[in-house]
PDB file of C-alpha atoms and ligand atoms in Angstrom:
ATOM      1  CA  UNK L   1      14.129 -15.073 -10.653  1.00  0.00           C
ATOM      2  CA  UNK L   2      16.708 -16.657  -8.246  1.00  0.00           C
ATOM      3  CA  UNK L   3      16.477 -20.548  -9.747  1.00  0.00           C
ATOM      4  CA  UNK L   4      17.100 -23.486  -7.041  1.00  0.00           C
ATOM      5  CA  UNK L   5      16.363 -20.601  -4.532  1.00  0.00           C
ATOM      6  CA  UNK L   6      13.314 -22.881  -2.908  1.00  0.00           C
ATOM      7  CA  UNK L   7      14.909 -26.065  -3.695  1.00  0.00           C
ATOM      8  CA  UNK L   8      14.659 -28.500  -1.098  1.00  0.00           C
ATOM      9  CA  UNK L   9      11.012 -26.939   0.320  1.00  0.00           C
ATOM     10  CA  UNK L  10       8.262 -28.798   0.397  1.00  0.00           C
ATOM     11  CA  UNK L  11       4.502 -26.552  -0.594  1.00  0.00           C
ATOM     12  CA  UNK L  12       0.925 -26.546  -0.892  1.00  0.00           C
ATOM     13  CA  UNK L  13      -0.439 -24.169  -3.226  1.00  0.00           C
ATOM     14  CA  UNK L  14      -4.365 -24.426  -3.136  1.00  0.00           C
ATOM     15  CA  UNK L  15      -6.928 -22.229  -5.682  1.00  0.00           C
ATOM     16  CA  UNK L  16      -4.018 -23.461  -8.067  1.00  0.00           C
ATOM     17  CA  UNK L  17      -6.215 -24.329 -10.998  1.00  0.00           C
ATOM     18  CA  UNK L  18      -6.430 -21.201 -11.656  1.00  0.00           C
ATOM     19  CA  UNK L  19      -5.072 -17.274 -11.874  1.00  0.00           C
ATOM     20  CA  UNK L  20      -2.913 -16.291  -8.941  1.00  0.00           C
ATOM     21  CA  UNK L  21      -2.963 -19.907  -7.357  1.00  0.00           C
ATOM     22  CA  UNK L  22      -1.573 -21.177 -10.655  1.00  0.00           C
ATOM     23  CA  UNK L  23       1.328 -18.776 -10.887  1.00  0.00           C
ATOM     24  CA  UNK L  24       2.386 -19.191  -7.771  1.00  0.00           C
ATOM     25  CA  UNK L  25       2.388 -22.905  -8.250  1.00  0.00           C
ATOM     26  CA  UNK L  26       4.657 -22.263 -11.179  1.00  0.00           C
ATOM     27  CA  UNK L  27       6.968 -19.713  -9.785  1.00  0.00           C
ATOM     28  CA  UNK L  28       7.750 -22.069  -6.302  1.00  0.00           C
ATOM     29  CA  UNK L  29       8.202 -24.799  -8.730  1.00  0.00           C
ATOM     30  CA  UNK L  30      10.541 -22.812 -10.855  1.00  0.00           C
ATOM     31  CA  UNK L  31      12.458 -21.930  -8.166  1.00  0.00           C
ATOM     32  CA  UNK L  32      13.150 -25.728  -7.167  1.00  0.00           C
ATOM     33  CA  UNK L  33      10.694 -26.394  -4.476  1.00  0.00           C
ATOM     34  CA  UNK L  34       8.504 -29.575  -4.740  1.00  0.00           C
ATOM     35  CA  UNK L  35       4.843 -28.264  -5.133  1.00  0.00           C
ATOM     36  CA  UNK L  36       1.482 -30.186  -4.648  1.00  0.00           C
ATOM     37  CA  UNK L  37      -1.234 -28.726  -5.966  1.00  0.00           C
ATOM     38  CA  UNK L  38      -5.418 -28.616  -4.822  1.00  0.00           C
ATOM     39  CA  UNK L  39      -7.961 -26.784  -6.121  1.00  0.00           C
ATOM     40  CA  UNK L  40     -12.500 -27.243  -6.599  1.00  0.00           C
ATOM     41  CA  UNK L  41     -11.371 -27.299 -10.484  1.00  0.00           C
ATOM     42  CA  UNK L  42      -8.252 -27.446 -13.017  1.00  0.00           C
ATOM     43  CA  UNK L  43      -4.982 -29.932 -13.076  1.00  0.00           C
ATOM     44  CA  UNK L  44      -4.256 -29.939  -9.534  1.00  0.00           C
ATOM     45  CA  UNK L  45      -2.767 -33.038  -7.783  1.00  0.00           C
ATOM     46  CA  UNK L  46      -5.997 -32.757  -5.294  1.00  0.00           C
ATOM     47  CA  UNK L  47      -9.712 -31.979  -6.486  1.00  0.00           C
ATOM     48  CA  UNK L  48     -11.544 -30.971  -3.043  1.00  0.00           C
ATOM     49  CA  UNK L  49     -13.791 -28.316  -1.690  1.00  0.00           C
ATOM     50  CA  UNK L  50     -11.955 -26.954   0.285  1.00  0.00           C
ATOM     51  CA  UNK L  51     -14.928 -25.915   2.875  1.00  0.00           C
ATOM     52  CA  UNK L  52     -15.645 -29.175   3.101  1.00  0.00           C
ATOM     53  CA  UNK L  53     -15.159 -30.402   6.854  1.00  0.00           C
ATOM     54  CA  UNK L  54     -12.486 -32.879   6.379  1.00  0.00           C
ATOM     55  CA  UNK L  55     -10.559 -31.442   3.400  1.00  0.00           C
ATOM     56  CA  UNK L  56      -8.072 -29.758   4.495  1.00  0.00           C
ATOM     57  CA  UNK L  57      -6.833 -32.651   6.635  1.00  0.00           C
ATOM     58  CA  UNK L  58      -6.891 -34.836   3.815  1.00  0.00           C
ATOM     59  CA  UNK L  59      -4.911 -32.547   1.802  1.00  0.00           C
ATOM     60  CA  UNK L  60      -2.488 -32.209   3.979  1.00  0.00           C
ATOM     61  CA  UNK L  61      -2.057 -35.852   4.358  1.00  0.00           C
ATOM     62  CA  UNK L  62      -2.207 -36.300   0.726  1.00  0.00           C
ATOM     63  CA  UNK L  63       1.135 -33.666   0.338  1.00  0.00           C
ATOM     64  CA  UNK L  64       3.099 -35.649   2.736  1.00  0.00           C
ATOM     65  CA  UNK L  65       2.614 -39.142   1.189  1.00  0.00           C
ATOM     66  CA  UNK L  66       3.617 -37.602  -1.972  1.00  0.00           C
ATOM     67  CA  UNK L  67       6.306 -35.102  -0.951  1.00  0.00           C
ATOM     68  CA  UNK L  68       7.435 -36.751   2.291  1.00  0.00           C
ATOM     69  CA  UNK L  69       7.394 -33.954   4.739  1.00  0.00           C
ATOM     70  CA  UNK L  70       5.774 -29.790   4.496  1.00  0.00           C
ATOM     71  CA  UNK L  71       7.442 -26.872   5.131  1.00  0.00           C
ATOM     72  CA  UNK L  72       4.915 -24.293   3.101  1.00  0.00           C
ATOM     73  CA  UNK L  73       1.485 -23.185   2.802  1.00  0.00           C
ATOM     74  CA  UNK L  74       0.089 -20.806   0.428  1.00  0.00           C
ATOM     75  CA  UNK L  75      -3.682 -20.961   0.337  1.00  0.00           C
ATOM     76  CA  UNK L  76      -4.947 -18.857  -2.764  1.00  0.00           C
ATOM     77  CA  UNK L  77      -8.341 -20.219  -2.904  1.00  0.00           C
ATOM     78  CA  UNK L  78     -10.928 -17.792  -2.950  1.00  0.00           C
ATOM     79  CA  UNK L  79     -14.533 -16.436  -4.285  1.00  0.00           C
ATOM     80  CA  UNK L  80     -15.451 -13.018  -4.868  1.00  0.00           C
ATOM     81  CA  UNK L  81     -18.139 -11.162  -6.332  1.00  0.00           C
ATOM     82  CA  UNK L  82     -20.058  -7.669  -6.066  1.00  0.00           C
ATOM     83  CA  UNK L  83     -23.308  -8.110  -4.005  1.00  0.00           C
ATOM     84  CA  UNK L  84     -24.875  -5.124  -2.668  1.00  0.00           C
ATOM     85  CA  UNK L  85     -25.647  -5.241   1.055  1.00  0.00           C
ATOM     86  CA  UNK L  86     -29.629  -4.180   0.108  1.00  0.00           C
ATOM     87  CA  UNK L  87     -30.859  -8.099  -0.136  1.00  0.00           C
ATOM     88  CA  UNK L  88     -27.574  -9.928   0.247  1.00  0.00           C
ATOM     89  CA  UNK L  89     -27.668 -13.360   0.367  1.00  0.00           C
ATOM     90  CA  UNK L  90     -27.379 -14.944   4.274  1.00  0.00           C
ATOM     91  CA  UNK L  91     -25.642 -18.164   2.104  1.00  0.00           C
ATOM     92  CA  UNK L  92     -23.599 -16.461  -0.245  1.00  0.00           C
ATOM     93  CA  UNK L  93     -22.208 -14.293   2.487  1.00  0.00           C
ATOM     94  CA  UNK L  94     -21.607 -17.758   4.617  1.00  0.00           C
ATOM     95  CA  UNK L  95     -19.695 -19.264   1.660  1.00  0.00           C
ATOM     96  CA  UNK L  96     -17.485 -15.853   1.271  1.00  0.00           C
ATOM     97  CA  UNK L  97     -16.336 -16.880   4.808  1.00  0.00           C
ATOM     98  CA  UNK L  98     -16.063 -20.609   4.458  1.00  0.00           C
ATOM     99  CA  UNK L  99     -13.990 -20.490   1.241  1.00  0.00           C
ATOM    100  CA  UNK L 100     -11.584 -17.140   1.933  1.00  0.00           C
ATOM    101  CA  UNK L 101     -11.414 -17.584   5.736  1.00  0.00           C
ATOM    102  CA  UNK L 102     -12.282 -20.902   7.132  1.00  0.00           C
ATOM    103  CA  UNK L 103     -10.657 -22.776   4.886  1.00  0.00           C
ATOM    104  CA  UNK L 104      -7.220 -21.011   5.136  1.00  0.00           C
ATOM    105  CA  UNK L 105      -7.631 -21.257   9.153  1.00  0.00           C
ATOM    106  CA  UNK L 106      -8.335 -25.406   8.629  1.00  0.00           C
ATOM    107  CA  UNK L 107      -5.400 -25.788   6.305  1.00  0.00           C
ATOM    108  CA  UNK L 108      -3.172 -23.771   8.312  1.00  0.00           C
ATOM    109  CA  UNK L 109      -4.000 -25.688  11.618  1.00  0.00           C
ATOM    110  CA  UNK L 110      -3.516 -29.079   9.971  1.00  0.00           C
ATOM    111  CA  UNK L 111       0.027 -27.608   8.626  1.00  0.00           C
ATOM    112  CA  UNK L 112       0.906 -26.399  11.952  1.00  0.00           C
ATOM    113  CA  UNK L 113       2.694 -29.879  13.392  1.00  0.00           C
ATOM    114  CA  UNK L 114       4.719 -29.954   9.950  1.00  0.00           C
ATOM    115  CA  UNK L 115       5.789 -26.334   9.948  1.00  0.00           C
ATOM    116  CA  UNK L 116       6.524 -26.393  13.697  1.00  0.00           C
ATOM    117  CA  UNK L 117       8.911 -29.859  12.957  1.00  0.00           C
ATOM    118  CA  UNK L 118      10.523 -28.172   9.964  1.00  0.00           C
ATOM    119  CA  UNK L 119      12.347 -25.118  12.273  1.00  0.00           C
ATOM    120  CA  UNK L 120      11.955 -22.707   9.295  1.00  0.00           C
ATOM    121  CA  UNK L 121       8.005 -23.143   8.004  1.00  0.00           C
ATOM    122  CA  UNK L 122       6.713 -20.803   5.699  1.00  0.00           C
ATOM    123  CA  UNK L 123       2.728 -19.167   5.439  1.00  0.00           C
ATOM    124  CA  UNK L 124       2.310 -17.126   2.863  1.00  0.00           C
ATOM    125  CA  UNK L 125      -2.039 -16.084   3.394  1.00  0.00           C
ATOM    126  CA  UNK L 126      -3.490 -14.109   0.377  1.00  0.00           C
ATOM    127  CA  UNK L 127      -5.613 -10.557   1.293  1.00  0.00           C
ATOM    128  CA  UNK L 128      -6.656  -8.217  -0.706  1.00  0.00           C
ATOM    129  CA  UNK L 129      -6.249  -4.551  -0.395  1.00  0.00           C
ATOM    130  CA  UNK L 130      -9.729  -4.901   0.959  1.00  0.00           C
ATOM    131  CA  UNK L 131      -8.041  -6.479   3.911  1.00  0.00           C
ATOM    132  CA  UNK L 132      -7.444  -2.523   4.825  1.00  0.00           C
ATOM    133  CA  UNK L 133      -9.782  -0.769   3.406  1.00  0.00           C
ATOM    134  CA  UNK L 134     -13.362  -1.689   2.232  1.00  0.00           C
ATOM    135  CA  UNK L 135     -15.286  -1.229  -1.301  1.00  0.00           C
ATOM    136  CA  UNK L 136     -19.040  -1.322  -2.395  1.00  0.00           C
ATOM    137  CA  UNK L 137     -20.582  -4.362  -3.207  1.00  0.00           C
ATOM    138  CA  UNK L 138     -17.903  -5.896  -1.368  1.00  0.00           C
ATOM    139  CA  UNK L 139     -19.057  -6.673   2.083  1.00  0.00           C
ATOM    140  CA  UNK L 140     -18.848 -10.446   2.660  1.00  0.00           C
ATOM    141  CA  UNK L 141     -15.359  -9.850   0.663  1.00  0.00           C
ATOM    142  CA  UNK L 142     -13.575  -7.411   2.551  1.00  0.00           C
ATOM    143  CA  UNK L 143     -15.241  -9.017   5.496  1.00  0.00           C
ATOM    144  CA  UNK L 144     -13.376 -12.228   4.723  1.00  0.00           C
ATOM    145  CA  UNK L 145      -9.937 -10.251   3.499  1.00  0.00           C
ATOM    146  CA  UNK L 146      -9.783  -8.405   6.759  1.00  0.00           C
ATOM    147  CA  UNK L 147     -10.285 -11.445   8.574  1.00  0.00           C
ATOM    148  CA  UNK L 148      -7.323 -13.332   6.886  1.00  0.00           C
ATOM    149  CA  UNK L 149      -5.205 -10.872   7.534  1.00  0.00           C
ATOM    150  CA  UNK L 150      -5.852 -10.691  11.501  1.00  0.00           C
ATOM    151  CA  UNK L 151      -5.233 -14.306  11.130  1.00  0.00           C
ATOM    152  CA  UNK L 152      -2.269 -14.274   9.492  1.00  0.00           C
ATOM    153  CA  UNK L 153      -0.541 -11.880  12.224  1.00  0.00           C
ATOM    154  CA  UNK L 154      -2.069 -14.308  15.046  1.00  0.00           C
ATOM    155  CA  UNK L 155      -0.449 -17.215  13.990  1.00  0.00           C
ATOM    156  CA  UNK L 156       2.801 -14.992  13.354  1.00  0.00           C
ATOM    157  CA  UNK L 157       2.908 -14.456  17.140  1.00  0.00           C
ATOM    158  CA  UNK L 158       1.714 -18.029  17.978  1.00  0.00           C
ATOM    159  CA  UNK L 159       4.281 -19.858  15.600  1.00  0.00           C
ATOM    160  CA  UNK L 160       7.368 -17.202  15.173  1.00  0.00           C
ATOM    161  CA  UNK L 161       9.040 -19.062  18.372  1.00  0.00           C
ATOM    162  CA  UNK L 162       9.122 -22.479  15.986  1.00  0.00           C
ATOM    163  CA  UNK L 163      11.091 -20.389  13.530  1.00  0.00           C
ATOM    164  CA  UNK L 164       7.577 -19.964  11.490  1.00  0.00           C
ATOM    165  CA  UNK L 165       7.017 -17.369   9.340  1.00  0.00           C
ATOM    166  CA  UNK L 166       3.299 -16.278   8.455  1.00  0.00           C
ATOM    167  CA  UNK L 167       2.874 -13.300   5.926  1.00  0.00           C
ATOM    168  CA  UNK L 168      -0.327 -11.865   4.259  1.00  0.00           C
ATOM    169  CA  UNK L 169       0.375 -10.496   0.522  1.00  0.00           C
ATOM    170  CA  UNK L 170      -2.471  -7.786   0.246  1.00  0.00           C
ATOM    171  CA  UNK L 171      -3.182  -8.001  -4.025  1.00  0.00           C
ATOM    172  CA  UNK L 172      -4.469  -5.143  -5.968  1.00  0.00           C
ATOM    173  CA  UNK L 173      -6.770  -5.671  -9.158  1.00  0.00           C
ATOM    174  CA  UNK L 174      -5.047  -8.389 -10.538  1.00  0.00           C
ATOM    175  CA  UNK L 175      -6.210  -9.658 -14.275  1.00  0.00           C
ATOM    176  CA  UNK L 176      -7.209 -13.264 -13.853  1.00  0.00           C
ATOM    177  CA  UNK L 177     -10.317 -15.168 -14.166  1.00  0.00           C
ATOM    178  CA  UNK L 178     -11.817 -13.981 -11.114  1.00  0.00           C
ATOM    179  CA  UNK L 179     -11.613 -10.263 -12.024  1.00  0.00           C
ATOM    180  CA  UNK L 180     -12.466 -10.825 -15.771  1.00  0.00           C
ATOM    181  CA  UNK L 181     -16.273 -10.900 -15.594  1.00  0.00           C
ATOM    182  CA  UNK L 182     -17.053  -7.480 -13.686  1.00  0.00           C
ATOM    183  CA  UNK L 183     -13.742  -5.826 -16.052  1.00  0.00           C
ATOM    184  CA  UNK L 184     -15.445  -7.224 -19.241  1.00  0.00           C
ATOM    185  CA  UNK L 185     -18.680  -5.798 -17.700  1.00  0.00           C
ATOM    186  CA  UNK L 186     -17.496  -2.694 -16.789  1.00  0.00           C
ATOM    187  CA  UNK L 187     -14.653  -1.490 -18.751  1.00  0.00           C
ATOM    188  CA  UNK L 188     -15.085   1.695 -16.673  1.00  0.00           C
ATOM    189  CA  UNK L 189     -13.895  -0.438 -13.634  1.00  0.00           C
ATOM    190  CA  UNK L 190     -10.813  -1.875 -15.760  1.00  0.00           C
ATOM    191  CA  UNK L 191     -10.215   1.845 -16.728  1.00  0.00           C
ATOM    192  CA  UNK L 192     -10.377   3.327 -13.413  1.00  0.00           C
ATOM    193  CA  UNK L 193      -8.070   0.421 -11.444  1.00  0.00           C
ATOM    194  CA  UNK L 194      -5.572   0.883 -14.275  1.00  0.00           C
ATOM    195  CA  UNK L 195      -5.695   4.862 -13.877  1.00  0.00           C
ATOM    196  CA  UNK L 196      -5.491   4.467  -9.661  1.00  0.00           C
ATOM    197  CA  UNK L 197      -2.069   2.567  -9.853  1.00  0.00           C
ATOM    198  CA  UNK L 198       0.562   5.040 -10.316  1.00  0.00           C
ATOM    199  CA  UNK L 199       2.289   1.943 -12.097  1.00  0.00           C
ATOM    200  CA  UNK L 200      -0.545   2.881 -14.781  1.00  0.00           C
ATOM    201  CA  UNK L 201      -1.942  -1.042 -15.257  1.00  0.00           C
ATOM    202  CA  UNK L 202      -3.715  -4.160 -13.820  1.00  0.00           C
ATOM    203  CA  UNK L 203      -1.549  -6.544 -12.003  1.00  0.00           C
ATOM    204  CA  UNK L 204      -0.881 -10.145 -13.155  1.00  0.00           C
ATOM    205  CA  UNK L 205      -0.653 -13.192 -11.293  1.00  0.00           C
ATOM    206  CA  UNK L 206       2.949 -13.713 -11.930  1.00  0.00           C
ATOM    207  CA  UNK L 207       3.101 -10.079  -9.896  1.00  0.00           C
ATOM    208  CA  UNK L 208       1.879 -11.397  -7.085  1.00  0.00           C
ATOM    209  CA  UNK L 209       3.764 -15.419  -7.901  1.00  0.00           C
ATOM    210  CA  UNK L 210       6.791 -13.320  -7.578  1.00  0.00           C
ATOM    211  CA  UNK L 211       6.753 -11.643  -4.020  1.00  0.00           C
ATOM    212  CA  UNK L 212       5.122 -14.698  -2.799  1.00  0.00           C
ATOM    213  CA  UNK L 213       8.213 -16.618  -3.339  1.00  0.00           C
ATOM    214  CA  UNK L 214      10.348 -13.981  -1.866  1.00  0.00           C
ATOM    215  CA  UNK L 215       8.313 -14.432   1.090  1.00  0.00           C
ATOM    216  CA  UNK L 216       9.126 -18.350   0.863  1.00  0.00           C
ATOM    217  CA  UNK L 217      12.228 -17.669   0.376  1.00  0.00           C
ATOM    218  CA  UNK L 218      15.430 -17.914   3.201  1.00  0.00           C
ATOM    219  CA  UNK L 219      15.574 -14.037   2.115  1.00  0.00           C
ATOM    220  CA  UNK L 220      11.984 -12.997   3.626  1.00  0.00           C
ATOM    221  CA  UNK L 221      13.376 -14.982   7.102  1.00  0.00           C
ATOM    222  CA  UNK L 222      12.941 -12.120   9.264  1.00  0.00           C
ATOM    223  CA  UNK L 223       9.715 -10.771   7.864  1.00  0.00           C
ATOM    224  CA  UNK L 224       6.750 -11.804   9.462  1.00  0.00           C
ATOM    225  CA  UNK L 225       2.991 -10.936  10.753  1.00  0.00           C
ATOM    226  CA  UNK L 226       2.882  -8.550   7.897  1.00  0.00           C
ATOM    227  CA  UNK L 227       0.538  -7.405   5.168  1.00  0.00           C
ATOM    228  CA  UNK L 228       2.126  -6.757   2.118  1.00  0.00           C
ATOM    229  CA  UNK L 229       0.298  -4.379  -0.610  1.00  0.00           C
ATOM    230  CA  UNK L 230       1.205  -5.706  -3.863  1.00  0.00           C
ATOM    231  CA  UNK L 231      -0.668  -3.578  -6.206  1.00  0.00           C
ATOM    232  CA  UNK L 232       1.252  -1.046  -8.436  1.00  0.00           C
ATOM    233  CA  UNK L 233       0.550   1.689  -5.748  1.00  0.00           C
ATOM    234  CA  UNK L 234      -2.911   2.036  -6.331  1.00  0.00           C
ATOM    235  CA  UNK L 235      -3.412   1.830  -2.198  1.00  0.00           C
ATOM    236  CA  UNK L 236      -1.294   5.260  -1.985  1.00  0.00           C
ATOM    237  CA  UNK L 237      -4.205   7.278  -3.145  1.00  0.00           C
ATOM    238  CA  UNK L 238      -6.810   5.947  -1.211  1.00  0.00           C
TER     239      UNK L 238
HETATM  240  P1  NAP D   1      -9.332 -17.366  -9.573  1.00  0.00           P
HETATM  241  O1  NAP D   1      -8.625 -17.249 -10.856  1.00  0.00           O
HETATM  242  O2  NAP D   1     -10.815 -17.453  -9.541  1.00  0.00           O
HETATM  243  O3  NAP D   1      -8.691 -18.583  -8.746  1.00  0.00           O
HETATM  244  C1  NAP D   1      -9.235 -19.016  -7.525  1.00  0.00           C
HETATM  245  C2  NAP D   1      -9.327 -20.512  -7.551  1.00  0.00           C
HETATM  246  O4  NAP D   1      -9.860 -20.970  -6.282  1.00  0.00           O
HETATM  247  C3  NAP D   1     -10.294 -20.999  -8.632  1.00  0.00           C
HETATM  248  O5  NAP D   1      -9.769 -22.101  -9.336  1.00  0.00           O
HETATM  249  C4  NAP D   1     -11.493 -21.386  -7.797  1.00  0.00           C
HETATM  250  O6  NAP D   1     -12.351 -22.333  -8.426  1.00  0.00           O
HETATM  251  C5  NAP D   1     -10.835 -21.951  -6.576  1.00  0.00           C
HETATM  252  N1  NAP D   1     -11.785 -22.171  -5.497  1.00  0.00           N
HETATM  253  C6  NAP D   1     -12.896 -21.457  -5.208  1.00  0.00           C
HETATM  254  N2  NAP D   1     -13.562 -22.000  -4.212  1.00  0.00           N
HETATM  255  C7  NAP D   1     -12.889 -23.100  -3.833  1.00  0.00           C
HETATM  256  C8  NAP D   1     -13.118 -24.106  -2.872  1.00  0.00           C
HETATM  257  N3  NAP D   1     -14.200 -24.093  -2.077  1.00  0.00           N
HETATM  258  N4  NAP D   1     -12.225 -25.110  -2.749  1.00  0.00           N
HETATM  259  C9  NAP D   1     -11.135 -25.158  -3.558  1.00  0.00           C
HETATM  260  N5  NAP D   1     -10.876 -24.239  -4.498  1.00  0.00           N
HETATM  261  C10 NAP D   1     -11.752 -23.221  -4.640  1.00  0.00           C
HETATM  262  O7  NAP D   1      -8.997 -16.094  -8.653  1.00  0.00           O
HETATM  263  P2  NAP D   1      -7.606 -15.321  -8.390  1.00  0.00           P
HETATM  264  O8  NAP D   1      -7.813 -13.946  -8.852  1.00  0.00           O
HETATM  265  O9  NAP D   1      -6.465 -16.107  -8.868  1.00  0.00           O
HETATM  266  O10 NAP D   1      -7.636 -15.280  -6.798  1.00  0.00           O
HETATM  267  C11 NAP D   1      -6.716 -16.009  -5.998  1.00  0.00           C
HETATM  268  C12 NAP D   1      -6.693 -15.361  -4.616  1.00  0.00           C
HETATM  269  O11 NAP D   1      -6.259 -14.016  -4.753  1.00  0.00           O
HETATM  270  C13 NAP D   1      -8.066 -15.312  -3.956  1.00  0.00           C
HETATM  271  O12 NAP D   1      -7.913 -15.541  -2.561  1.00  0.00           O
HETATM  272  C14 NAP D   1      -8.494 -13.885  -4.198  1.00  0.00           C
HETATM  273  O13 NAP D   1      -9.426 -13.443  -3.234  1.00  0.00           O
HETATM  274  C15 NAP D   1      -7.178 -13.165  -4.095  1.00  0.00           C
HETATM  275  N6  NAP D   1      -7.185 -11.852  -4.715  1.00  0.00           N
HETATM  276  C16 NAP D   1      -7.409 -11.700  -6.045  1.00  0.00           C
HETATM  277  C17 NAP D   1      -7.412 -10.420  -6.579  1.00  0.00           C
HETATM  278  C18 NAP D   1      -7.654 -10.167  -8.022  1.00  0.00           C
HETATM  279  O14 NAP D   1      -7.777  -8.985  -8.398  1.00  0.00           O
HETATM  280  N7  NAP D   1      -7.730 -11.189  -8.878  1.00  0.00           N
HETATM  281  C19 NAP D   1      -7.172  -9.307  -5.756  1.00  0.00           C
HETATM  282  C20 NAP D   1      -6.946  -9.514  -4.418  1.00  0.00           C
HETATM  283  C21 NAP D   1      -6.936 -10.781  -3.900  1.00  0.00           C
HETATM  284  P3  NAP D   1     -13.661 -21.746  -9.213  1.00  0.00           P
HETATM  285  O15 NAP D   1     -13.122 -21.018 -10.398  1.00  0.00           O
HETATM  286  O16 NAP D   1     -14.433 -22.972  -9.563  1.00  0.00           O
HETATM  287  O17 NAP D   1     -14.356 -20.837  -8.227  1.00  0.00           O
END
């Protein structure tokens, strides 16, 4: 950890209630950046769902009353779970989109004038190894994941001439709440994702809190429109 390394930035970390969202919220904050937090659940500074129309824009304006300016956006929100294409749901697969994609793209747009104003703005978008490759059950998912991370290169080209940054960290199976239920159910999916890294284990949030504020960080300033595989290897065998 490089402490005071993010002091002086200015961050929203959204899905923070919880898991991934939560450590990063931690990690920025450890490394001296002010932090404001939203999530649908949890001790966040902003309760919202964050598909709802106007959200976004409120939570943005909410950030810079408290923080007085922005500089950072990390949206970690997300939904996922296994739904086989036979019979899937037309709304679940809507709400997939709404919460992993449309909801990053609103909260990234509302950033934008902030970022721009800073000179040196930071988006840090969060994938998924199923941003490259796909996985049963996991349509609407990987459908989503793929779509952040086109995203996340398009505004790389469209804000890299403000001195923006935008970067897509690609997680493996990470061991948080959203991943508990189906590894509880099926111990042989623990088994197997632990067995497919090379680095022999689930990830943990703080795995993924970690390279995200790299990416924050002065250091990551010439890194950008990239995905960034963040899962013990496990992608190398694929
Ligand atoms: P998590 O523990 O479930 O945290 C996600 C948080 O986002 C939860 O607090 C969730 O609330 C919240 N959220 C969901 N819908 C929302 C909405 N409409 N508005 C505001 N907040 C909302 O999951 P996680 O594992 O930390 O995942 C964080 C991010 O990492 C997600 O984008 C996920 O797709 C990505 N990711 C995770 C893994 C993994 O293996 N865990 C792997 C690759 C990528 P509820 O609990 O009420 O839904």
């Amino acid at each position: 950890m490089s402490a005071g390394r993010l002091a002086g930035r200015r961050a929203i970390v959204t899905g923070a209630g919880s898991g991934i969202g939560a450590a990063v919220a931690a990690r920025l904050a450890a490394d001296g950046a002010q932090v404001f937090t939203a999530d649908i659940q949890g001790e966040v500074d902003f309760i919202a769902d964050l598909t709802e129309a106007d959200a976004n824009a409120r939570l943005v304006a909410a950030a810079i009353e408290r923080m007085g300016g922005l500089d950072t956006v990390v949206p970690c929100a997300g939904i996922s779970a296994f739904h086989p294409l036979e019979g899937h749901d037309d709304a679940y697969f809507q709400r997939v989109l709404d919460v992993n994609l449309v909801a990053v793209f609103r909260l990234v747009r509302e950033a934008t004038p902030h970022l721009k104003a800073h000179g040196a703005g930071r988006i840090v978008t969060i994938g998924s190894t199923t941003s490259t490759y796909g996985d049963e059950g996991l349509c609407a998912y990987s459908a989503s994941k793929h779509a952040v991370l086109g995203f996340t290169k398009s505004v790389a080209a469209e804000l890299g001439p403000f001195g923006v940054t935008a970067t897509c960290v690609q997680p493996g199976a990470i061991d948080t709440p959203m991943t508990a239920p189906a590894f509880d159910q099926m111990p042989e999916y623990r088994t197997f994702w632990e067995g497919k890294a090379p680095l022999r284990r689930l990830g943990q949030a703080g795995d993924i809190a970690d390279v995200v504020a790299f990416l924050c960080s002065e250091d990551a300033r010439f890194v950008s429109g990239h995905g960034l595989w963040v899962d013990g290897g496990a992608m190398v065998r694929h």
